[in-house]
Tab-separated table of N, CA and C in Angstrom:
chain	number	residue	atom	x	y	z
A	157	PRO	N	2.527	16.164	-13.098
A	157	PRO	CA	2.773	15.041	-12.192
A	157	PRO	C	4.168	14.451	-12.408
A	158	SER	N	4.707	13.914	-11.358
A	158	SER	CA	6.026	13.300	-11.439
A	158	SER	C	5.917	11.909	-12.059
A	159	PRO	N	7.058	11.375	-12.534
A	159	PRO	CA	7.022	10.007	-13.091
A	159	PRO	C	6.522	8.975	-12.068
A	160	CYS	N	6.875	9.153	-10.802
A	160	CYS	CA	6.388	8.216	-9.772
A	160	CYS	C	4.872	8.295	-9.656
A	161	ALA	N	4.338	9.504	-9.679
A	161	ALA	CA	2.882	9.679	-9.583
A	161	ALA	C	2.186	9.075	-10.801
A	162	ASP	N	2.782	9.231	-11.983
A	162	ASP	CA	2.215	8.640	-13.192
A	162	ASP	C	2.202	7.118	-13.107
A	163	ARG	N	3.324	6.535	-12.646
A	163	ARG	CA	3.394	5.069	-12.513
A	163	ARG	C	2.364	4.579	-11.506
A	164	LEU	N	2.224	5.300	-10.383
A	164	LEU	CA	1.269	4.888	-9.352
A	164	LEU	C	-0.157	4.957	-9.883
A	165	ALA	N	-0.501	6.028	-10.574
A	165	ALA	CA	-1.855	6.157	-11.137
A	165	ALA	C	-2.144	5.006	-12.106
A	166	TRP	N	-1.171	4.666	-12.945
A	166	TRP	CA	-1.348	3.563	-13.883
A	166	TRP	C	-1.562	2.249	-13.132
A	167	TRP	N	-0.725	1.994	-12.125
A	167	TRP	CA	-0.828	0.736	-11.378
A	167	TRP	C	-2.162	0.618	-10.654
A	168	LEU	N	-2.619	1.695	-10.045
A	168	LEU	CA	-3.899	1.648	-9.341
A	168	LEU	C	-5.048	1.396	-10.316
A	169	ALA	N	-4.967	1.954	-11.515
A	169	ALA	CA	-5.999	1.700	-12.526
A	169	ALA	C	-5.989	0.242	-12.955
A	170	VAL	N	-4.806	-0.321	-13.173
A	170	VAL	CA	-4.698	-1.733	-13.567
A	170	VAL	C	-5.175	-2.630	-12.433
A	171	ARG	N	-4.752	-2.330	-11.231
A	171	ARG	CA	-5.103	-3.163	-10.082
A	171	ARG	C	-6.607	-3.153	-9.812
A	172	SER	N	-7.274	-2.050	-10.108
A	172	SER	CA	-8.708	-1.979	-9.838
A	172	SER	C	-9.505	-2.965	-10.694
A	173	CYS	N	-8.922	-3.458	-11.764
A	173	CYS	CA	-9.596	-4.422	-12.648
A	173	CYS	C	-9.473	-5.856	-12.142
A	174	ARG	N	-8.608	-6.089	-11.194
A	174	ARG	CA	-8.393	-7.454	-10.709
A	174	ARG	C	-9.507	-7.899	-9.777
A	175	ARG	N	-9.709	-9.185	-9.698
A	175	ARG	CA	-10.755	-9.736	-8.839
A	175	ARG	C	-10.226	-10.220	-7.496
A	176	ARG	N	-8.951	-10.493	-7.418
A	176	ARG	CA	-8.423	-11.029	-6.165
A	176	ARG	C	-8.337	-9.916	-5.116
A	177	PRO	N	-8.332	-10.276	-3.832
A	177	PRO	CA	-8.261	-9.263	-2.770
A	177	PRO	C	-7.017	-8.392	-2.932
A	178	ARG	N	-7.181	-7.146	-2.608
A	178	ARG	CA	-6.087	-6.191	-2.788
A	178	ARG	C	-5.299	-6.002	-1.503
A	179	ARG	N	-3.977	-5.954	-1.663
A	179	ARG	CA	-3.085	-5.592	-0.559
A	179	ARG	C	-2.668	-4.150	-0.769
A	180	ASP	N	-2.298	-3.477	0.302
A	180	ASP	CA	-1.778	-2.119	0.168
A	180	ASP	C	-0.510	-2.154	-0.671
A	181	TRP	N	-0.430	-1.301	-1.665
A	181	TRP	CA	0.749	-1.304	-2.521
A	181	TRP	C	1.993	-0.906	-1.738
A	182	GLN	N	1.803	-0.172	-0.627
A	182	GLN	CA	2.951	0.212	0.180
A	182	GLN	C	3.624	-0.985	0.840
A	183	LEU	N	2.908	-2.075	0.961
A	183	LEU	CA	3.439	-3.269	1.614
A	183	LEU	C	4.045	-4.259	0.629
A	184	THR	N	4.064	-3.916	-0.643
A	184	THR	CA	4.588	-4.818	-1.658
A	184	THR	C	5.956	-4.341	-2.137
A	185	PRO	N	6.686	-5.193	-2.827
A	185	PRO	CA	7.969	-4.764	-3.395
A	185	PRO	C	7.828	-3.625	-4.402
A	186	LEU	N	6.618	-3.413	-4.910
A	186	LEU	CA	6.390	-2.326	-5.867
A	186	LEU	C	6.547	-0.945	-5.234
A	187	ALA	N	6.542	-0.871	-3.937
A	187	ALA	CA	6.659	0.422	-3.258
A	187	ALA	C	7.920	1.163	-3.690
A	188	LYS	N	8.986	0.442	-3.954
A	188	LYS	CA	10.237	1.082	-4.371
A	188	LYS	C	10.103	1.744	-5.741
A	189	VAL	N	9.240	1.206	-6.582
A	189	VAL	CA	9.046	1.756	-7.921
A	189	VAL	C	8.226	3.039	-7.875
A	190	PHE	N	7.304	3.118	-6.929
A	190	PHE	CA	6.357	4.221	-6.897
A	190	PHE	C	6.778	5.368	-5.984
A	191	THR	N	7.930	5.285	-5.354
A	191	THR	CA	8.333	6.346	-4.439
A	191	THR	C	9.745	6.822	-4.744
A	192	ASP	N	9.990	8.061	-4.387
A	192	ASP	CA	11.337	8.614	-4.476
A	192	ASP	C	12.121	8.155	-3.251
A	193	ALA	N	13.427	8.207	-3.331
A	193	ALA	CA	14.268	7.780	-2.204
A	193	ALA	C	13.956	8.602	-0.955
A	194	SER	N	13.645	9.886	-1.125
A	194	SER	CA	13.365	10.738	0.022
A	194	SER	C	12.072	10.340	0.735
A	195	GLU	N	11.163	9.704	0.022
A	195	GLU	CA	9.893	9.285	0.609
A	195	GLU	C	9.960	7.897	1.236
A	196	HIS	N	11.024	7.173	0.987
A	196	HIS	CA	11.080	5.757	1.366
A	196	HIS	C	10.952	5.536	2.877
A	197	VAL	N	11.615	6.348	3.686
A	197	VAL	CA	11.540	6.178	5.144
A	197	VAL	C	10.114	6.424	5.633
A	198	LEU	N	9.496	7.484	5.128
A	198	LEU	CA	8.114	7.769	5.501
A	198	LEU	C	7.192	6.649	5.049
A	199	LEU	N	7.445	6.115	3.869
A	199	LEU	CA	6.632	5.019	3.347
A	199	LEU	C	6.751	3.780	4.226
A	200	GLN	N	7.953	3.469	4.680
A	200	GLN	CA	8.137	2.302	5.553
A	200	GLN	C	7.329	2.462	6.839
A	201	ARG	N	7.350	3.650	7.396
A	201	ARG	CA	6.602	3.907	8.629
A	201	ARG	C	5.103	3.774	8.370
A	202	THR	N	4.632	4.339	7.265
A	202	THR	CA	3.215	4.263	6.912
A	202	THR	C	2.790	2.814	6.670
A	203	ALA	N	3.631	2.047	6.013
A	203	ALA	CA	3.327	0.639	5.752
A	203	ALA	C	3.230	-0.154	7.048
A	204	LEU	N	4.110	0.136	7.980
A	204	LEU	CA	4.076	-0.558	9.265
A	204	LEU	C	2.785	-0.236	10.015
A	205	VAL	N	2.402	1.032	10.052
A	205	VAL	CA	1.162	1.426	10.726
A	205	VAL	C	-0.036	0.759	10.063
A	206	SER	N	-0.040	0.722	8.737
A	206	SER	CA	-1.130	0.094	8.001
A	206	SER	C	-1.214	-1.400	8.324
A	207	ALA	N	-0.085	-2.064	8.386
A	207	ALA	CA	-0.066	-3.501	8.688
A	207	ALA	C	-0.576	-3.767	10.104
A	208	VAL	N	-0.193	-2.928	11.041
A	208	VAL	CA	-0.659	-3.093	12.430
A	208	VAL	C	-2.168	-2.878	12.495
A	209	HIS	N	-2.668	-1.824	11.835
A	209	HIS	CA	-4.119	-1.581	11.832
A	209	HIS	C	-4.871	-2.752	11.219
A	210	ARG	N	-4.337	-3.307	10.128
A	210	ARG	CA	-5.005	-4.430	9.478
A	210	ARG	C	-5.084	-5.628	10.418
A	211	GLN	N	-3.997	-5.913	11.111
A	211	GLN	CA	-3.991	-7.041	12.037
A	211	GLN	C	-4.950	-6.808	13.207
A	212	LEU	N	-5.041	-5.575	13.681
A	212	LEU	CA	-5.978	-5.264	14.757
A	212	LEU	C	-7.422	-5.443	14.293
A	213	ARG	N	-7.737	-4.942	13.099
A	213	ARG	CA	-9.097	-5.110	12.560
A	213	ARG	C	-9.425	-6.584	12.365
A	214	LYS	N	-8.437	-7.346	11.949
A	214	LYS	CA	-8.628	-8.780	11.748
A	214	LYS	C	-9.044	-9.458	13.052
A	215	ARG	N	-8.548	-8.931	14.152
A	215	ARG	CA	-8.873	-9.481	15.476
A	215	ARG	C	-10.031	-8.736	16.133
A	216	HIS	N	-10.727	-7.899	15.347
A	216	HIS	CA	-11.873	-7.121	15.811
A	216	HIS	C	-11.515	-6.173	16.937
A	217	ILE	N	-10.341	-5.597	16.844
A	217	ILE	CA	-9.892	-4.566	17.779
A	217	ILE	C	-9.818	-3.273	16.974
A	218	TYR	N	-10.630	-2.303	17.345
A	218	TYR	CA	-10.718	-1.068	16.553
A	218	TYR	C	-10.134	0.107	17.324
A	219	VAL	N	-9.344	0.900	16.653
A	219	VAL	CA	-8.746	2.095	17.243
A	219	VAL	C	-9.143	3.304	16.401
A	220	GLN	N	-9.163	4.441	17.056
A	220	GLN	CA	-9.549	5.664	16.341
A	220	GLN	C	-8.347	6.393	15.849
């Protein structure tokens, strides 16, 4: 595994112990730590899609 993958696995394990509601890690400033520069553009696009889906679900609008 790459160092980014190792850091991400560690963070997800730590985060799973928390009690507060979880946000997508892609939407946090930590995204830069867990991704390579080449993945950053794809990550931004994925984060945007995730945020839009979350807002739609919040308004009870479901898409397939």
